[in-house]
Amino acid sequence: MTRDENRYWNPYLAGVALGLVLLATYLLTGKGLGASGASFRAGAAVVNAVAPSHVEQVPMLAATTEDGSPLKNWLVFEVVGVALGGFLGALTSGRLRGETLKGSTFPAGGRWAMAIGGGAVMGVGAQLARGCASGQALSGGGLMSAGAWAFFLAFFGGGYALAALVRRQWR
Amino acid sequence: MIFPTDLLSQDALTPVSLLGAVVLGAAFGFVLERSGFGRAQKLVAQFYLTDMTVFRVMFTAVVTAAVGTSLLAAVGLLDLKAVTVNYPTYLWPMIVGGLLVGAGFVVSGYCPGTSVVAAASGKLDGLLTVAGVVIGMVAYAEVQPAVAGFHDSGKLGGVFLYRLLHLPPLALAVLIAVAAVGCFAGAGAIERLVNARRDPAAGPLA
């Protein structure tokens, strides 16, 4: 059988599979899935290694050291699993390849700047919202939380508002 | 009530609960990859209306989880409140946070979770998005005391749509599932309309 790297699961079946993973997570662990929380803790661990006295003075950073290391946290281990599952998925689908995804006429350096800048904006947003697309829209949304649904709608609003402005990077 | 379990609780931090975290995370990452969410073009196509896979997968997952949790709660297998207590609403920061995450998504090409999948698939732009998220989150933590008023505004506690609408959770979950079928038909119609006016040889986002 030849692998077609442009073949994906049917989106509805993929959605049901994703929903069942989320459901299992609620049932087994008492909370949903997440992503940005682990990224924050990775950053907090770096700051804690370099300047532990500074961490004590910043409330949100200090809160990550409650159980000792900022990395001693369920979400951190879950995101290690996400990387593992993503790697296995890419390996078996033919999509594992070192590259920068961008349009053919757009410079790689510009695309890298967009990635870091867009990522930083999402980092600020995820702190305000107490979660990202995973921890808030998906996990809060699946519990029919009003705040999560407001986040979900605003998320699409923010994306559509800016889409035309940054389309050039895909051309 | 059998669920949620104490053994694998996210608060337990025991070896078995952390092993559970890796296994559930791996399942999450694998499904995201198979959905196409390790590729920026597949994700941002949602915002150019050429491919609404993101909406289909996300909304189907939310419906599945909503029907599943409310059904298990209705038959007494799940203590729903033990889970929902972890999802308080802070209305204004959640709306502004959603706008920022959506804007950052279309700029970077990923969300914080899918950027991890992309990085694990070898995508340098995915890895740099992960780095950007870390930088943004730590930077926000540094200035958070100065914006604490807004950070904690709209603090409404646990607000759930079925309570606002005075419906049993399962009834609302079923209504959302029915609405989803209509939304998916609408999404398909928009895709066909947009793609009919484009040159298919020019690529998915040109």
GROMACS .gro file of C-alpha atoms in nm, chain A:
model
  171
    1MET     CA    1   0.000   0.000   0.000
    2THR     CA    2   0.141   0.339  -0.094
    3ARG     CA    3   0.106   0.622   0.152
    4ASP     CA    4  -0.064   0.941   0.037
    5GLU     CA    5   0.058   1.223   0.259
    6ASN     CA    6  -0.242   1.435   0.157
    7ARG     CA    7  -0.490   1.180   0.290
    8TYR     CA    8  -0.653   1.255   0.624
    9TRP     CA    9  -0.923   1.096   0.835
   10ASN     CA   10  -1.280   1.188   0.754
   11PRO     CA   11  -1.332   1.508   0.961
   12TYR     CA   12  -1.649   1.383   1.132
   13LEU     CA   13  -1.491   1.052   1.231
   14ALA     CA   14  -1.179   1.241   1.346
   15GLY     CA   15  -1.405   1.470   1.550
   16VAL     CA   16  -1.579   1.174   1.715
   17ALA     CA   17  -1.237   1.019   1.793
   18LEU     CA   18  -1.117   1.350   1.939
   19GLY     CA   19  -1.439   1.380   2.141
   20LEU     CA   20  -1.396   1.028   2.279
   21VAL     CA   21  -1.035   1.102   2.384
   22LEU     CA   22  -1.164   1.416   2.557
   23LEU     CA   23  -1.450   1.221   2.720
   24ALA     CA   24  -1.206   0.956   2.848
   25THR     CA   25  -0.988   1.235   2.989
   26TYR     CA   26  -1.281   1.390   3.183
   27LEU     CA   27  -1.387   1.049   3.317
   28LEU     CA   28  -1.045   0.923   3.417
   29THR     CA   29  -0.875   1.244   3.533
   30GLY     CA   30  -1.154   1.485   3.637
   31LYS     CA   31  -1.049   1.758   3.388
   32GLY     CA   32  -1.014   1.794   3.013
   33LEU     CA   33  -0.716   1.821   2.780
   34GLY     CA   34  -0.484   2.122   2.741
   35ALA     CA   35  -0.175   2.257   2.570
   36SER     CA   36  -0.080   2.615   2.656
   37GLY     CA   37  -0.054   2.537   3.030
   38ALA     CA   38   0.237   2.305   2.956
   39SER     CA   39   0.411   2.566   2.740
   40PHE     CA   40   0.384   2.817   3.024
   41ARG     CA   41   0.536   2.569   3.267
   42ALA     CA   42   0.824   2.497   3.028
   43GLY     CA   43   0.897   2.872   3.019
   44ALA     CA   44   0.855   2.900   3.398
   45ALA     CA   45   1.104   2.613   3.443
   46VAL     CA   46   1.363   2.802   3.239
   47VAL     CA   47   1.311   3.124   3.436
   48ASN     CA   48   1.317   2.922   3.761
   49ALA     CA   49   1.653   2.767   3.666
   50VAL     CA   50   1.808   3.106   3.585
   51ALA     CA   51   1.646   3.334   3.844
   52PRO     CA   52   1.450   3.146   4.115
   53SER     CA   53   1.424   3.455   4.336
   54HIS     CA   54   1.253   3.640   4.051
   55VAL     CA   55   0.996   3.358   4.012
   56GLU     CA   56   0.894   3.406   4.377
   57GLN     CA   57   0.806   3.770   4.306
   58VAL     CA   58   0.581   3.707   4.003
   59PRO     CA   59   0.248   3.556   4.120
   60MET     CA   60   0.168   3.353   3.805
   61LEU     CA   61   0.524   3.213   3.789
   62ALA     CA   62   0.531   3.144   4.164
   63ALA     CA   63   0.208   2.942   4.131
   64THR     CA   64   0.386   2.694   3.901
   65THR     CA   65   0.634   2.594   4.175
   66GLU     CA   66   0.367   2.478   4.424
   67ASP     CA   67   0.459   2.110   4.374
   68GLY     CA   68   0.832   2.175   4.344
   69SER     CA   69   0.943   2.195   3.981
   70PRO     CA   70   0.710   2.375   3.736
   71LEU     CA   71   0.739   2.062   3.521
   72LYS     CA   72   0.584   1.836   3.786
   73ASN     CA   73   0.238   1.879   3.637
   74TRP     CA   74  -0.020   1.662   3.458
   75LEU     CA   75  -0.044   1.889   3.151
   76VAL     CA   76   0.332   1.882   3.098
   77PHE     CA   77   0.326   1.502   3.075
   78GLU     CA   78   0.014   1.515   2.858
   79VAL     CA   79   0.188   1.746   2.607
   80VAL     CA   80   0.492   1.516   2.600
   81GLY     CA   81   0.235   1.254   2.494
   82VAL     CA   82   0.092   1.495   2.229
   83ALA     CA   83   0.440   1.530   2.077
   84LEU     CA   84   0.485   1.151   2.086
   85GLY     CA   85   0.144   1.085   1.927
   86GLY     CA   86   0.200   1.360   1.669
   87PHE     CA   87   0.539   1.213   1.580
   88LEU     CA   88   0.397   0.862   1.541
   89GLY     CA   89   0.110   0.997   1.333
   90ALA     CA   90   0.344   1.190   1.102
   91LEU     CA   91   0.583   0.895   1.075
   92THR     CA   92   0.307   0.656   0.968
   93SER     CA   93   0.132   0.901   0.732
   94GLY     CA   94   0.441   1.011   0.536
   95ARG     CA   95   0.413   1.365   0.673
   96LEU     CA   96   0.731   1.352   0.886
   97ARG     CA   97   0.973   1.589   0.714
   98GLY     CA   98   1.207   1.869   0.821
   99GLU     CA   99   1.068   2.180   0.649
  100THR     CA  100   0.912   2.524   0.691
  101LEU     CA  101   0.551   2.538   0.573
  102LYS     CA  102   0.489   2.854   0.366
  103GLY     CA  103   0.390   2.974   0.021
  104SER     CA  104   0.655   2.929  -0.251
  105THR     CA  105   0.707   3.304  -0.303
  106PHE     CA  106   0.718   3.403   0.064
  107PRO     CA  107   1.062   3.428   0.236
  108ALA     CA  108   1.137   3.170   0.507
  109GLY     CA  109   1.262   3.438   0.746
  110GLY     CA  110   0.933   3.622   0.722
  111ARG     CA  111   0.743   3.302   0.790
  112TRP     CA  112   0.958   3.232   1.099
  113ALA     CA  113   0.888   3.584   1.230
  114MET     CA  114   0.514   3.530   1.176
  115ALA     CA  115   0.533   3.199   1.366
  116ILE     CA  116   0.710   3.350   1.669
  117GLY     CA  117   0.499   3.668   1.668
  118GLY     CA  118   0.168   3.485   1.619
  119GLY     CA  119   0.270   3.236   1.886
  120ALA     CA  120   0.345   3.517   2.133
  121VAL     CA  121   0.003   3.678   2.068
  122MET     CA  122  -0.161   3.339   2.133
  123GLY     CA  123   0.042   3.305   2.454
  124VAL     CA  124  -0.101   3.633   2.585
  125GLY     CA  125  -0.452   3.531   2.475
  126ALA     CA  126  -0.428   3.191   2.640
  127GLN     CA  127  -0.322   3.347   2.972
  128LEU     CA  128  -0.619   3.586   2.964
  129ALA     CA  129  -0.862   3.309   2.865
  130ARG     CA  130  -0.727   3.048   3.111
  131GLY     CA  131  -0.669   2.814   2.819
  132CYS     CA  132  -0.633   2.788   2.443
  133ALA     CA  133  -0.818   2.604   2.167
  134SER     CA  134  -0.759   2.279   2.359
  135GLY     CA  135  -0.797   2.377   2.724
  136GLN     CA  136  -1.082   2.625   2.676
  137ALA     CA  137  -1.268   2.588   2.341
  138LEU     CA  138  -1.254   2.208   2.330
  139SER     CA  139  -1.244   2.107   2.699
  140GLY     CA  140  -1.466   2.386   2.836
  141GLY     CA  141  -1.685   2.374   2.524
  142GLY     CA  142  -1.753   2.002   2.570
  143LEU     CA  143  -1.891   2.084   2.917
  144MET     CA  144  -2.108   2.362   2.768
  145SER     CA  145  -1.930   2.634   2.970
  146ALA     CA  146  -2.059   2.980   2.872
  147GLY     CA  147  -1.709   3.131   2.894
  148ALA     CA  148  -1.564   2.858   2.672
  149TRP     CA  149  -1.832   2.915   2.407
  150ALA     CA  150  -1.770   3.292   2.421
  151PHE     CA  151  -1.400   3.214   2.373
  152PHE     CA  152  -1.481   2.983   2.079
  153LEU     CA  153  -1.685   3.254   1.900
  154ALA     CA  154  -1.421   3.522   1.969
  155PHE     CA  155  -1.149   3.285   1.842
  156PHE     CA  156  -1.319   3.257   1.502
  157GLY     CA  157  -1.384   3.634   1.504
  158GLY     CA  158  -1.014   3.708   1.566
  159GLY     CA  159  -0.905   3.470   1.292
  160TYR     CA  160  -1.144   3.599   1.025
  161ALA     CA  161  -1.065   3.963   1.114
  162LEU     CA  162  -0.693   3.922   1.041
  163ALA     CA  163  -0.696   3.650   0.771
  164ALA     CA  164  -0.680   3.870   0.459
  165LEU     CA  165  -0.388   4.069   0.602
  166VAL     CA  166  -0.159   3.766   0.639
  167ARG     CA  167  -0.266   3.558   0.337
  168ARG     CA  168   0.052   3.650   0.146
  169GLN     CA  169   0.260   3.402   0.350
  170TRP     CA  170   0.078   3.111   0.181
  171ARG     CA  171   0.125   3.233  -0.178
   0.00000   0.00000   0.00000
